[in-house]
Coordinates of C-alpha atoms in Angstrom, one line a residue:
Chain A
M1159 CA -0.1 -0.1 0.0
S1160 CA 1.3 3.6 -0.7
Y1161 CA 0.0 6.8 0.5
D1162 CA -0.2 10.0 -1.4
L1163 CA 2.4 12.0 0.6
D1164 CA 5.1 14.5 -0.5
Q1165 CA 8.6 13.4 -0.1
Q1166 CA 9.4 15.5 3.0
T1167 CA 6.3 14.4 4.6
Q1168 CA 6.8 10.7 3.7
T1169 CA 10.4 10.6 5.2
A1170 CA 9.3 12.5 8.3
L1171 CA 6.3 10.4 8.9
F1172 CA 8.2 7.2 8.5
Q1173 CA 10.7 8.5 11.1
Y1174 CA 7.7 9.6 13.4
L1175 CA 6.1 6.2 13.3
L1176 CA 9.3 4.4 14.1
R1177 CA 9.6 6.7 17.3
L1178 CA 6.2 5.8 18.4
A1179 CA 6.5 2.1 17.6
D1180 CA 9.9 1.8 19.3
D1181 CA 9.0 3.3 22.5
R1182 CA 6.2 0.6 22.7
L1183 CA 8.0 -2.5 21.3
I1184 CA 11.0 -1.9 23.8
L1185 CA 8.6 -1.1 26.8
G1186 CA 6.5 -4.1 26.0
H1187 CA 9.7 -6.1 25.9
R1188 CA 10.7 -4.9 29.4
L1189 CA 7.2 -5.6 30.8
S1190 CA 7.2 -9.1 29.4
E1191 CA 10.4 -9.9 31.5
W1192 CA 8.0 -9.8 34.4
C1193 CA 5.9 -12.6 33.1
G1194 CA 6.0 -15.6 35.5
H1195 CA 8.0 -13.4 38.1
G1196 CA 5.4 -10.9 39.4
P1197 CA 4.9 -10.1 43.1
I1198 CA 1.4 -11.5 42.9
L1199 CA -0.4 -13.7 40.4
E1200 CA -3.0 -10.9 39.6
E1201 CA -0.3 -8.5 38.9
D1202 CA 1.7 -11.0 36.8
I1203 CA -1.3 -11.2 34.6
A1204 CA -1.6 -7.5 34.4
L1205 CA 2.0 -6.8 33.5
S1206 CA 1.8 -9.5 30.7
N1207 CA -1.4 -7.7 29.6
F1208 CA 0.2 -4.5 29.3
A1209 CA 3.1 -6.0 27.4
L1210 CA 0.6 -7.4 24.9
D1211 CA -1.0 -4.0 24.5
F1212 CA 2.3 -2.4 23.9
I1213 CA 3.6 -5.0 21.4
G1214 CA 0.2 -4.9 19.6
Q1215 CA 0.4 -1.3 19.3
A1216 CA 4.1 -1.4 18.0
E1217 CA 3.1 -4.0 15.5
A1218 CA 0.4 -1.9 14.0
L1219 CA 2.6 1.4 14.0
L1220 CA 5.6 -0.6 12.4
R1221 CA 3.2 -2.1 9.8
L1222 CA 2.0 1.3 9.0
A1223 CA 5.6 2.8 8.9
G1224 CA 6.7 0.1 6.3
E1225 CA 3.7 1.0 4.3
V1226 CA 4.6 4.8 4.5
E1227 CA 8.2 4.0 3.5
D1228 CA 6.8 1.8 0.7
K1229 CA 10.1 -0.2 0.3
G1230 CA 8.3 -3.6 1.1
R1231 CA 9.5 -3.9 4.7
S1232 CA 7.1 -5.7 7.0
E1233 CA 6.6 -5.0 10.7
D1234 CA 8.9 -8.0 11.4
D1235 CA 11.7 -6.6 9.2
L1236 CA 11.5 -3.4 11.0
A1237 CA 11.5 -5.0 14.5
Y1238 CA 14.0 -7.7 13.9
K1239 CA 16.4 -6.5 11.2
R1240 CA 17.3 -3.0 12.3
D1241 CA 20.3 -2.3 14.2
W1242 CA 20.3 -0.4 17.4
Q1243 CA 21.5 2.7 15.7
D1244 CA 18.3 2.7 13.5
Y1245 CA 16.0 2.4 16.8
H1246 CA 14.5 5.7 17.9
C1247 CA 13.1 4.7 21.3
C1248 CA 13.8 6.9 24.3
Q1249 CA 16.1 5.8 27.1
L1250 CA 13.2 5.8 29.6
V1251 CA 12.0 2.6 28.1
E1252 CA 15.5 1.1 27.6
R1253 CA 16.3 1.0 31.2
P1254 CA 16.3 -2.5 32.6
K1255 CA 13.1 -3.5 34.5
G1256 CA 14.5 -3.0 38.0
D1257 CA 12.3 -3.9 41.0
F1258 CA 8.6 -3.7 40.8
G1259 CA 8.6 -0.1 42.0
F1260 CA 11.1 0.9 39.3
T1261 CA 8.9 -0.7 36.7
M1262 CA 5.8 1.0 38.0
A1263 CA 7.3 4.4 38.2
R1264 CA 8.6 4.1 34.8
Q1265 CA 5.3 3.0 33.7
F1266 CA 3.5 5.8 35.3
F1267 CA 5.7 8.3 33.9
F1268 CA 5.2 6.9 30.4
D1269 CA 1.5 6.3 30.8
A1270 CA 1.1 10.0 31.8
Y1271 CA 2.6 11.0 28.5
D1272 CA 1.0 8.0 26.4
F1273 CA -2.5 8.7 27.3
P1274 CA -2.8 12.3 26.3
M1275 CA -0.7 11.7 23.4
W1276 CA -3.0 9.1 22.0
E1277 CA -5.9 11.2 22.8
A1278 CA -4.6 14.1 20.8
L1279 CA -3.6 11.8 17.9
T1280 CA -7.1 10.4 17.4
T1281 CA -7.6 13.8 15.6
S1282 CA -4.4 13.2 13.4
S1283 CA -4.9 14.3 9.7
F1284 CA -3.2 11.1 8.8
E1285 CA -6.2 8.8 9.1
P1286 CA -4.5 5.4 9.7
L1287 CA -2.6 6.9 12.6
A1288 CA -5.9 8.4 13.9
A1289 CA -7.5 4.8 13.8
I1290 CA -4.4 3.3 15.8
A1291 CA -4.8 6.1 18.3
S1292 CA -8.6 5.5 18.7
K1293 CA -7.9 2.0 19.7
S1294 CA -4.8 2.6 21.7
V1295 CA -6.2 5.5 23.8
K1296 CA -8.5 3.1 25.6
E1297 CA -5.5 1.0 26.5
A1298 CA -3.6 3.8 27.6
K1299 CA -6.4 5.1 29.8
Y1300 CA -6.4 1.8 31.8
H1301 CA -2.7 1.5 31.9
L1302 CA -2.5 5.1 33.6
R1303 CA -5.2 4.2 36.1
H1304 CA -3.3 0.9 36.9
S1305 CA 0.2 2.3 37.2
G1306 CA -1.2 5.3 39.1
E1307 CA -2.9 3.1 41.6
W1308 CA 0.5 1.2 42.2
V1309 CA 2.4 4.6 42.6
L1310 CA -0.1 5.5 45.4
R1311 CA 0.0 2.0 47.1
L1312 CA 3.9 1.9 46.9
G1313 CA 4.3 5.7 47.8
D1314 CA 1.9 5.7 50.6
G1315 CA 2.3 2.1 51.8
T1316 CA 5.1 1.0 53.9
K1317 CA 8.4 3.0 54.7
E1318 CA 10.3 0.5 52.6
S1319 CA 7.9 0.8 49.7
H1320 CA 8.0 4.6 49.9
D1321 CA 11.8 4.7 50.0
R1322 CA 12.0 2.2 47.2
I1323 CA 9.8 3.9 44.9
Q1324 CA 11.2 7.5 45.9
T1325 CA 14.6 6.3 44.7
S1326 CA 13.1 5.2 41.4
V1327 CA 11.4 8.3 41.0
D1328 CA 14.6 10.1 41.4
S1329 CA 16.7 8.1 39.3
L1330 CA 13.9 8.0 36.3
W1331 CA 13.3 11.7 36.3
R1332 CA 16.1 12.7 34.1
Y1333 CA 14.9 10.3 31.5
T1334 CA 11.5 12.0 31.2
G1335 CA 12.5 15.2 29.3
E1336 CA 13.1 13.7 26.1
L1337 CA 9.5 12.4 25.7
F1338 CA 8.7 16.0 24.8
E1339 CA 11.7 16.9 22.7
T1340 CA 10.9 18.3 19.1
D1341 CA 13.0 18.6 16.1
A1342 CA 12.4 19.2 12.4
V1343 CA 10.7 16.0 11.7
H1344 CA 8.2 16.6 14.4
D1345 CA 7.7 20.2 13.6
H1346 CA 6.9 19.4 9.9
L1347 CA 4.4 16.8 10.9
F1348 CA 2.8 18.9 13.5
S1349 CA 2.3 21.9 10.7
Q1350 CA 0.6 19.2 8.6
G1351 CA -1.8 18.3 11.4
I1352 CA -0.3 14.7 11.6
A1353 CA 1.7 15.0 14.6
I1354 CA 0.6 16.7 18.0
C1355 CA 1.8 19.5 20.0
L1356 CA 4.4 18.1 22.4
S1357 CA 4.6 21.0 24.5
G1358 CA 0.8 20.7 25.2
I1359 CA 1.5 17.0 26.2
E1360 CA 4.2 18.0 28.4
K1361 CA 1.9 20.4 30.3
E1362 CA -0.8 17.7 30.7
W1363 CA 2.0 15.3 31.8
K1364 CA 2.9 17.8 34.5
E1365 CA -0.8 18.2 35.5
I1366 CA -1.2 14.5 35.9
V1367 CA 2.2 13.5 37.5
L1368 CA 3.1 16.3 39.9
P1369 CA -0.2 16.2 42.0
H1370 CA -0.3 12.4 42.0
L1371 CA 3.2 12.2 43.2
T1372 CA 2.0 14.5 46.2
R1373 CA -1.0 12.3 46.8
A1374 CA 1.3 9.3 47.0
T1375 CA 3.5 11.3 49.5
L1376 CA 6.4 11.4 47.0
T1377 CA 8.3 14.3 45.7
P1378 CA 9.8 14.9 42.3
P1379 CA 13.6 15.5 42.4
S1380 CA 14.8 19.0 42.1
E1381 CA 16.0 19.6 38.5
E1382 CA 18.8 22.0 39.8
G1383 CA 22.2 20.5 38.6
M1384 CA 20.4 17.6 36.9
V1385 CA 21.5 17.0 33.3
M1386 CA 18.5 15.8 31.5
V1387 CA 18.9 13.0 29.0
S1388 CA 18.6 14.0 25.4
G1389 CA 19.1 13.0 22.0
T1390 CA 18.1 9.5 21.9
R1391 CA 15.6 10.1 19.1
Y1392 CA 18.7 10.5 17.1
G1393 CA 20.7 7.7 18.0
A1394 CA 22.2 8.4 21.4
H1395 CA 21.1 5.3 23.1
S1396 CA 22.1 3.5 26.4
E1397 CA 24.1 0.5 26.6
H1398 CA 21.0 -1.5 27.4
L1399 CA 19.4 -1.4 24.0
G1400 CA 22.2 -3.4 22.3
H1401 CA 21.6 -6.3 24.8
L1402 CA 18.0 -6.0 24.6
L1403 CA 18.1 -6.2 20.7
T1404 CA 20.7 -8.9 20.6
E1405 CA 18.2 -11.1 22.6
M1406 CA 15.0 -10.1 20.8
Q1407 CA 16.6 -10.6 17.3
V1408 CA 18.5 -13.7 17.8
L1409 CA 16.5 -16.0 15.7
P1410 CA 15.8 -14.0 12.7
R1411 CA 19.4 -12.9 12.6
A1412 CA 20.7 -16.5 13.0
F1413 CA 18.3 -17.8 10.4
P1414 CA 17.7 -15.1 7.8
D1415 CA 15.9 -17.2 5.4
A1416 CA 13.4 -18.7 7.9
K1417 CA 9.8 -17.7 8.3
W1418 CA 8.2 -18.1 11.8
Chain B
M1087 CA -5.0 -46.0 52.0
T1088 CA -7.7 -45.5 54.5
V1089 CA -10.7 -44.2 52.8
V1090 CA -13.0 -43.8 55.9
N1091 CA -12.3 -41.1 58.3
D1092 CA -13.0 -41.4 61.9
S1093 CA -15.6 -38.6 61.7
D1094 CA -17.4 -40.0 58.7
T1095 CA -20.2 -42.4 59.7
P1096 CA -21.0 -45.4 57.3
E1097 CA -24.5 -43.9 56.8
Q1098 CA -23.0 -40.6 55.6
L1099 CA -20.6 -42.4 53.3
E1100 CA -23.3 -44.6 51.8
A1101 CA -25.6 -41.6 51.2
F1102 CA -22.8 -39.7 49.6
Q1103 CA -21.8 -42.7 47.4
A1104 CA -25.7 -43.0 46.4
R1105 CA -25.4 -39.2 45.3
I1106 CA -22.3 -39.9 43.2
D1107 CA -23.9 -43.1 41.5
A1108 CA -26.9 -41.3 40.8
G1109 CA -24.6 -38.7 38.8
E1110 CA -25.2 -35.7 41.3
T1111 CA -22.7 -32.8 41.4
I1112 CA -21.2 -32.1 44.7
E1113 CA -21.2 -28.5 45.7
P1114 CA -19.0 -26.7 48.3
K1115 CA -21.7 -26.6 51.0
D1116 CA -22.6 -30.2 50.8
W1117 CA -21.4 -32.8 53.0
M1118 CA -18.5 -34.7 51.7
P1119 CA -16.1 -37.4 53.2
A1120 CA -13.0 -35.8 54.6
Q1121 CA -10.9 -38.1 52.3
Y1122 CA -13.0 -36.8 49.2
R1123 CA -12.1 -33.2 50.4
K1124 CA -8.4 -34.1 50.9
Q1125 CA -8.1 -35.7 47.5
L1126 CA -9.6 -32.7 45.7
V1127 CA -7.5 -30.2 47.4
R1128 CA -4.4 -32.2 46.4
M1129 CA -5.6 -32.5 42.7
I1130 CA -6.8 -29.0 42.4
S1131 CA -3.8 -27.3 44.0
Q1132 CA -1.4 -29.5 42.0
H1133 CA -3.2 -28.4 39.0
A1134 CA -3.0 -24.7 40.0
H1135 CA 0.7 -25.1 40.8
S1136 CA 1.2 -26.6 37.5
E1137 CA -0.2 -23.7 35.7
I1138 CA 1.8 -21.2 37.5
V1139 CA 5.3 -23.3 37.2
G1140 CA 4.3 -24.0 33.7
M1141 CA 4.6 -20.3 32.8
L1142 CA 8.3 -20.6 33.3
P1143 CA 9.6 -22.7 30.6
E1144 CA 7.4 -20.9 28.1
G1145 CA 8.4 -17.4 29.4
N1146 CA 11.9 -18.6 28.7
W1147 CA 11.4 -17.7 25.1
L1148 CA 9.1 -14.6 25.3
T1149 CA 12.0 -12.1 24.8
R1150 CA 13.3 -14.3 21.8
A1151 CA 10.1 -15.0 20.1
P1152 CA 11.0 -14.6 16.4
S1153 CA 8.2 -12.5 15.1
L1154 CA 5.8 -10.1 16.6
R1155 CA 2.7 -12.2 15.9
R1156 CA 4.4 -15.3 17.7
K1157 CA 5.5 -12.9 20.5
K1158 CA 1.9 -12.0 21.1
I1159 CA 0.5 -15.3 20.9
L1160 CA 3.1 -16.5 23.4
L1161 CA 2.3 -13.8 25.9
A1162 CA -1.4 -14.3 25.6
K1163 CA -0.9 -18.0 26.2
I1164 CA 1.2 -17.6 29.2
Q1165 CA -1.2 -15.0 30.5
D1166 CA -4.0 -17.7 30.0
E1167 CA -2.0 -20.1 32.2
G1168 CA -1.8 -17.4 35.0
G1169 CA -5.5 -16.9 34.8
H1170 CA -6.1 -20.7 35.0
G1171 CA -4.0 -20.9 38.0
L1172 CA -6.2 -18.3 39.5
Y1173 CA -9.5 -20.1 38.8
L1174 CA -8.0 -23.2 40.2
Y1175 CA -6.8 -21.5 43.4
C1176 CA -10.3 -20.1 43.7
A1177 CA -11.7 -23.8 43.3
A1178 CA -9.4 -25.0 45.9
E1179 CA -10.4 -22.2 48.2
T1180 CA -14.1 -23.5 48.0
L1181 CA -12.9 -26.6 50.1
G1182 CA -11.6 -24.6 53.0
V1183 CA -8.0 -24.0 52.2
D1184 CA -6.5 -20.7 51.3
R1185 CA -4.2 -19.6 48.4
T1186 CA -1.3 -18.5 50.7
E1187 CA -1.3 -21.8 52.4
L1188 CA -1.1 -23.6 49.2
I1189 CA 1.5 -21.3 47.7
D1190 CA 3.6 -21.8 50.9
Q1191 CA 3.5 -25.6 50.5
L1192 CA 4.7 -25.2 46.9
H1193 CA 7.7 -23.1 48.0
A1194 CA 8.4 -25.4 50.8
G1195 CA 8.7 -28.2 48.5
K1196 CA 5.8 -30.0 49.9
A1197 CA 3.4 -29.7 47.3
K1198 CA 3.7 -31.3 43.7
Y1199 CA 3.2 -30.0 40.2
S1200 CA 3.2 -31.7 36.8
Q1201 CA 6.6 -33.2 36.3
I1202 CA 6.6 -32.1 32.7
F1203 CA 7.6 -28.4 33.8
N1204 CA 10.8 -29.8 35.2
Y1205 CA 12.3 -30.2 31.6
P1206 CA 14.1 -27.3 29.9
S1207 CA 12.7 -25.4 26.9
L1208 CA 16.0 -25.3 24.6
N1209 CA 14.9 -24.2 21.3
W1210 CA 12.1 -22.0 19.9
A1211 CA 10.2 -25.2 18.4
D1212 CA 9.8 -26.2 22.2
I1213 CA 7.3 -23.5 22.4
G1214 CA 5.2 -25.2 19.5
V1215 CA 5.8 -28.6 21.1
I1216 CA 4.7 -27.6 24.5
G1217 CA 1.3 -26.3 23.1
W1218 CA 0.9 -29.4 20.8
L1219 CA 1.9 -32.1 23.2
V1220 CA 1.8 -30.8 26.8
D1221 CA -1.4 -28.8 26.3
G1222 CA -2.6 -31.7 24.2
A1223 CA -2.1 -34.1 27.0
A1224 CA -3.5 -31.7 29.5
I1225 CA -6.7 -31.3 27.3
V1226 CA -7.3 -35.2 27.3
N1227 CA -7.0 -35.2 31.0
Q1228 CA -9.1 -32.1 31.6
T1229 CA -12.0 -33.1 29.3
M1230 CA -12.3 -36.1 31.4
L1231 CA -12.0 -33.8 34.7
A1232 CA -14.9 -31.5 33.2
K1233 CA -17.2 -34.3 34.1
T1234 CA -15.8 -34.6 37.6
S1235 CA -18.2 -35.0 40.5
Y1236 CA -17.1 -31.8 42.2
G1237 CA -19.0 -28.8 40.8
P1238 CA -16.3 -25.8 41.1
Y1239 CA -13.6 -28.1 39.6
S1240 CA -15.7 -29.3 36.9
R1241 CA -16.9 -25.6 35.9
A1242 CA -13.2 -24.5 36.1
M1243 CA -12.2 -27.3 33.8
I1244 CA -14.8 -26.5 31.2
R1245 CA -13.4 -22.9 30.9
I1246 CA -9.9 -24.0 31.0
C1247 CA -10.4 -26.6 28.3
K1248 CA -11.7 -24.3 25.9
E1249 CA -8.5 -22.0 26.1
E1250 CA -6.3 -25.1 26.1
N1251 CA -7.8 -26.1 22.8
F1252 CA -6.9 -22.9 21.3
H1253 CA -3.2 -23.1 22.8
K1254 CA -3.0 -26.7 21.3
K1255 CA -4.0 -25.4 17.8
Q1256 CA -1.5 -22.5 18.0
G1257 CA 1.3 -24.9 18.9
Y1258 CA 0.7 -27.3 16.2
E1259 CA 0.3 -24.5 13.7
L1260 CA 3.8 -23.1 14.9
L1261 CA 5.3 -26.6 14.2
A1262 CA 3.5 -27.1 10.9
Q1263 CA 4.9 -23.8 9.6
M1264 CA 8.5 -24.6 10.7
M1265 CA 8.1 -28.1 9.0
E1266 CA 7.5 -26.3 5.9
G1267 CA 10.4 -24.0 6.4
T1268 CA 14.2 -24.4 6.3
K1269 CA 16.1 -27.7 7.2
D1270 CA 17.2 -25.9 10.4
Q1271 CA 13.7 -25.3 11.1
Q1272 CA 12.7 -28.8 10.8
A1273 CA 15.7 -29.9 12.8
M1274 CA 14.4 -27.8 15.7
V1275 CA 11.1 -29.4 15.6
Q1276 CA 12.4 -32.9 15.4
D1277 CA 14.8 -32.1 18.3
A1278 CA 12.0 -30.6 20.4
V1279 CA 9.6 -33.6 19.8
N1280 CA 12.5 -36.0 20.7
R1281 CA 13.0 -34.4 24.0
W1282 CA 9.2 -33.9 24.9
W1283 CA 7.4 -37.0 23.7
W1284 CA 8.2 -39.3 26.5
P1285 CA 7.8 -36.8 29.3
S1286 CA 4.4 -35.9 27.7
L1287 CA 3.2 -39.4 28.1
M1288 CA 4.3 -39.5 31.7
M1289 CA 2.0 -36.5 32.4
F1290 CA -1.0 -39.0 32.7
G1291 CA 0.7 -40.3 35.8
P1292 CA 2.0 -43.8 36.7
S1293 CA 0.5 -46.9 35.2
D1294 CA -2.8 -47.9 36.6
K1295 CA -1.4 -50.8 38.7
D1296 CA 1.1 -48.4 40.4
S1297 CA -1.4 -45.4 40.7
P1298 CA -2.1 -45.3 44.5
N1299 CA -5.0 -42.8 44.4
S1300 CA -6.8 -44.0 41.2
K1301 CA -9.2 -46.5 42.9
V1302 CA -11.0 -44.1 45.2
L1303 CA -11.0 -41.3 42.8
L1304 CA -12.8 -43.4 40.1
K1305 CA -15.2 -44.6 42.8
W1306 CA -16.1 -41.2 43.8
K1307 CA -16.1 -40.1 40.0
V1308 CA -13.5 -37.4 40.6
K1309 CA -11.8 -39.1 37.8
R1310 CA -13.7 -41.0 35.1
K1311 CA -11.0 -42.7 33.3
T1312 CA -7.8 -44.4 34.4
N1313 CA -4.3 -43.1 33.7
D1314 CA -3.6 -45.7 31.0
E1315 CA -6.7 -45.1 29.3
L1316 CA -6.2 -41.5 29.0
R1317 CA -2.5 -42.1 27.8
Q1318 CA -3.7 -44.4 25.0
R1319 CA -6.4 -41.9 24.0
F1320 CA -3.7 -39.1 23.6
I1321 CA -1.4 -41.4 21.8
N1322 CA -4.0 -42.6 19.3
M1323 CA -4.8 -38.8 18.7
T1324 CA -1.4 -37.7 18.4
V1325 CA 0.2 -40.1 16.0
P1326 CA -1.8 -39.1 12.9
Q1327 CA -1.1 -35.4 13.7
A1328 CA 2.6 -36.2 13.9
N1329 CA 2.5 -37.8 10.6
A1330 CA 0.5 -35.0 9.0
I1331 CA 3.4 -32.4 9.5
G1332 CA 6.0 -35.1 8.9
V1333 CA 7.8 -35.3 12.3
K1334 CA 8.8 -38.6 13.8
L1335 CA 7.8 -39.7 17.4
P1336 CA 10.9 -41.1 19.0
D1337 CA 9.4 -44.7 19.7
P1338 CA 10.4 -47.4 17.4
D1339 CA 7.7 -49.7 19.0
L1340 CA 4.7 -47.4 17.9
Q1341 CA 2.6 -49.8 15.8
F1342 CA -1.1 -49.7 14.9
D1343 CA -3.1 -52.6 16.3
E1344 CA -5.8 -53.4 13.7
K1345 CA -7.8 -55.6 16.2
T1346 CA -7.8 -52.8 19.2
K1347 CA -7.6 -49.9 16.9
N1348 CA -4.8 -48.6 19.2
W1349 CA -1.3 -47.5 18.7
N1350 CA 0.8 -49.7 20.8
F1351 CA 3.8 -48.1 22.1
G1352 CA 7.2 -48.8 23.8
E1353 CA 8.1 -48.9 27.5
I1354 CA 7.9 -45.7 29.5
N1355 CA 11.0 -44.9 31.6
W1356 CA 9.3 -45.1 35.0
D1357 CA 12.7 -44.6 36.7
E1358 CA 12.9 -41.3 35.1
F1359 CA 9.3 -40.3 36.0
W1360 CA 9.8 -41.1 39.6
A1361 CA 13.3 -39.3 39.8
V1362 CA 11.7 -36.1 38.3
V1363 CA 8.7 -36.3 40.5
K1364 CA 11.0 -36.6 43.5
G1365 CA 12.8 -33.5 42.6
H1366 CA 15.7 -34.9 40.6
G1367 CA 14.7 -33.6 37.2
P1368 CA 16.7 -31.2 35.0
C1369 CA 15.0 -28.0 36.2
N1370 CA 13.4 -28.8 39.5
V1371 CA 15.6 -26.7 41.4
E1372 CA 15.6 -23.8 39.0
R1373 CA 11.8 -23.8 38.8
L1374 CA 11.2 -23.7 42.6
E1375 CA 13.9 -21.1 42.9
A1376 CA 12.2 -18.9 40.2
R1377 CA 9.0 -19.3 42.0
R1378 CA 10.4 -18.5 45.5
A1379 CA 12.5 -15.6 44.2
A1380 CA 9.3 -13.9 42.7
H1381 CA 7.5 -14.4 46.0
D1382 CA 10.3 -13.2 48.2
E1383 CA 11.2 -10.2 46.0
G1384 CA 7.3 -9.4 46.0
R1385 CA 6.9 -9.4 49.6
W1386 CA 7.6 -5.7 50.1
V1387 CA 5.1 -5.1 47.5
R1388 CA 2.2 -7.1 48.9
E1389 CA 3.0 -5.4 52.3
A1390 CA 2.7 -2.0 50.9
A1391 CA -0.5 -3.0 49.2
E1392 CA -1.9 -4.2 52.4
A1393 CA -0.7 -1.3 54.3
Y1394 CA -2.2 1.2 52.0
A1395 CA -5.5 -0.6 52.0
E1396 CA -5.6 -0.6 55.7
K1397 CA -4.6 3.2 56.1
H1398 CA -7.2 4.2 53.5
S1399 CA -10.1 2.1 54.7
G1400 CA -9.4 3.7 58.1
I1401 CA -9.6 7.2 56.6
K1402 CA -12.9 6.4 55.1
K1403 CA -14.2 5.1 58.4
A1404 CA -12.9 8.3 60.1
A1405 CA -14.7 10.4 57.5

C-alpha cells in the first residue's frame, strides 16, 4: 500500500512512526520480562497484559511505517532487522526493569505521556494513525489508572515501599524530558496536522504527574544541577538497548531465510 | 490408603456414594467425606501449581520470540495459564484452604506440580511442542475432569479446556509452519519432539497398577478414566497429527493394532518419571527457585498494598 504524501512528509512520517513504535516495542519487551515473576499472580497477569497491548501497538505502527516507507519492509523486518543505531526509542523505556517499584514508576511516567498523546492523535490528519490512536487510547487510559494506583500504594504504603519508589522516581526523572523533545521531523508533521503539540502534552503530563506524586507522599527531585537525558531519538542510546536487541533479534538474525 | 475417616459415619458415606452413583454434582456446602475433600485439594492445588510453574519454561522464550505475531500469541498464552492458576486456586478455596497456604506448600517443596515443567525449553520449537503435546495431553485429562463430580472443579475445567484447545492449535500451527520451512527449522522441531514426547506421556501419571489414588478417585467419580486409558487416547490422537506434519515420534515400537484400533507403544521409563517427581529432574531446582524468588522479592510490594488498603479504609471510616 502506498500513500499520497510529498517526499518530505513521507520521510518525516516514517521516522515519526518508528519513534512511536520503538518506544512501545521496547517497553513491551521490558514488561514481558516480568511474566511468571510478578509479586502477585494478579499483577503478573496485568503486566503481561500491558506488554501485549504495547507490542500490539508497536506491531500496528511498524506495519504502517513499512507502508509509508513503501520499500516492502514488513513490521517484522522493521522490528527484527534494524540495528540499534536505527532504533528511535527513548532511554526511559530502555532502562532494565529493576524492582517492581522501578517498573511501576517508569510505567506511570510513560502512561502519563502516552494517554494524552494518543488522545490528541485521535484527531491526526493522517487517518491510519488516527485509527491506531482510537484503539490505543482506551488501553492507555487503563494503563495510566493501573500504574497510578500502584504509585499510590507504594508511595503511601510502608516505609520500605516509599523509600524504594522514591529512589526510582529520583533516578528516572532525568529520562522523562526527552519524551517532549521536538525537532524538524516533528515540527513538519505538526504543521501538517499529523503529529501533535508536544509542549501541550508536556503540560498535561505535569498536571497528571505532579499532584499524583504529592498524593502518593512522593516528591519529584530537584532539577537543579540535573542533566536531563537528550537526543536518543537521533541515536544516542544507552548500553542496554544493544543487549535487548541482541536477545530479541537472535532467531531472525541467525536464520535469515526462515519464516516463523 | 484409609478411605473412611473417623468422623465419617457409614451412613453418611453410603448416602454420599448414592449421590455420586446417581450422577449428582457435589457443591462446596454439601457434606463430603474428609478423604474426598483431601483428594480434591491435592488434585486442584497440584493443577493450580502446574499452571503457575508452567509459565516458566514458556516465559523462557518470550524475549526471543522470532516474530511479533508469535510474541503476542506466546504472551497471551502464558497470561492464560496465569488466569487458569487463579481459577484453580479459587476452586481449591471452596474446599476450605487458602491460596497463601497452598503457595507456601509449593515453595516449601511439599506440594507437587506436573513433572513436565521440570524439563528445559531449549529451542524455539519447544514452544510449539509444549502447545501441541503438553497442552494436548492436558486437554485429554481435563476433558475427563470437566465431568468430575465436584462442581467448582468441573466448571473451572470447562472454561480452561476451551482455552487449552486454542493453545494446542496454535502450537501445532507453529510446528506445521516450521516443518514447511528451512532444514534448520525442521531439525529444531524434531529435536524438540524427541525431548518432549516421553515426558508428555508421563503426564498422565503412573500406570494404573502403580497409581495409589486412582481407585478411590474413580469410585467417587472425581476421575472418570484411568491414567492408562487417557494415555492411550492421547497417543491415538497424536500419532496421525505427527504424521501429518512429517515429524517422527521417537518410539521404534509405535505400531497400529488393527484389532484394538490402538497405537501400541514402547516402555515408558518410569525410573525417570519418579526421579523427576521426587525433585531430581533437569529443572526442578530452577523452577522452585524462580517461584520462591518472585515471591520473596514481591514481599515488600504485597506488604505495601496491604498497608495502603488498611490506611485508606481507616480514613474512610473516620470520615
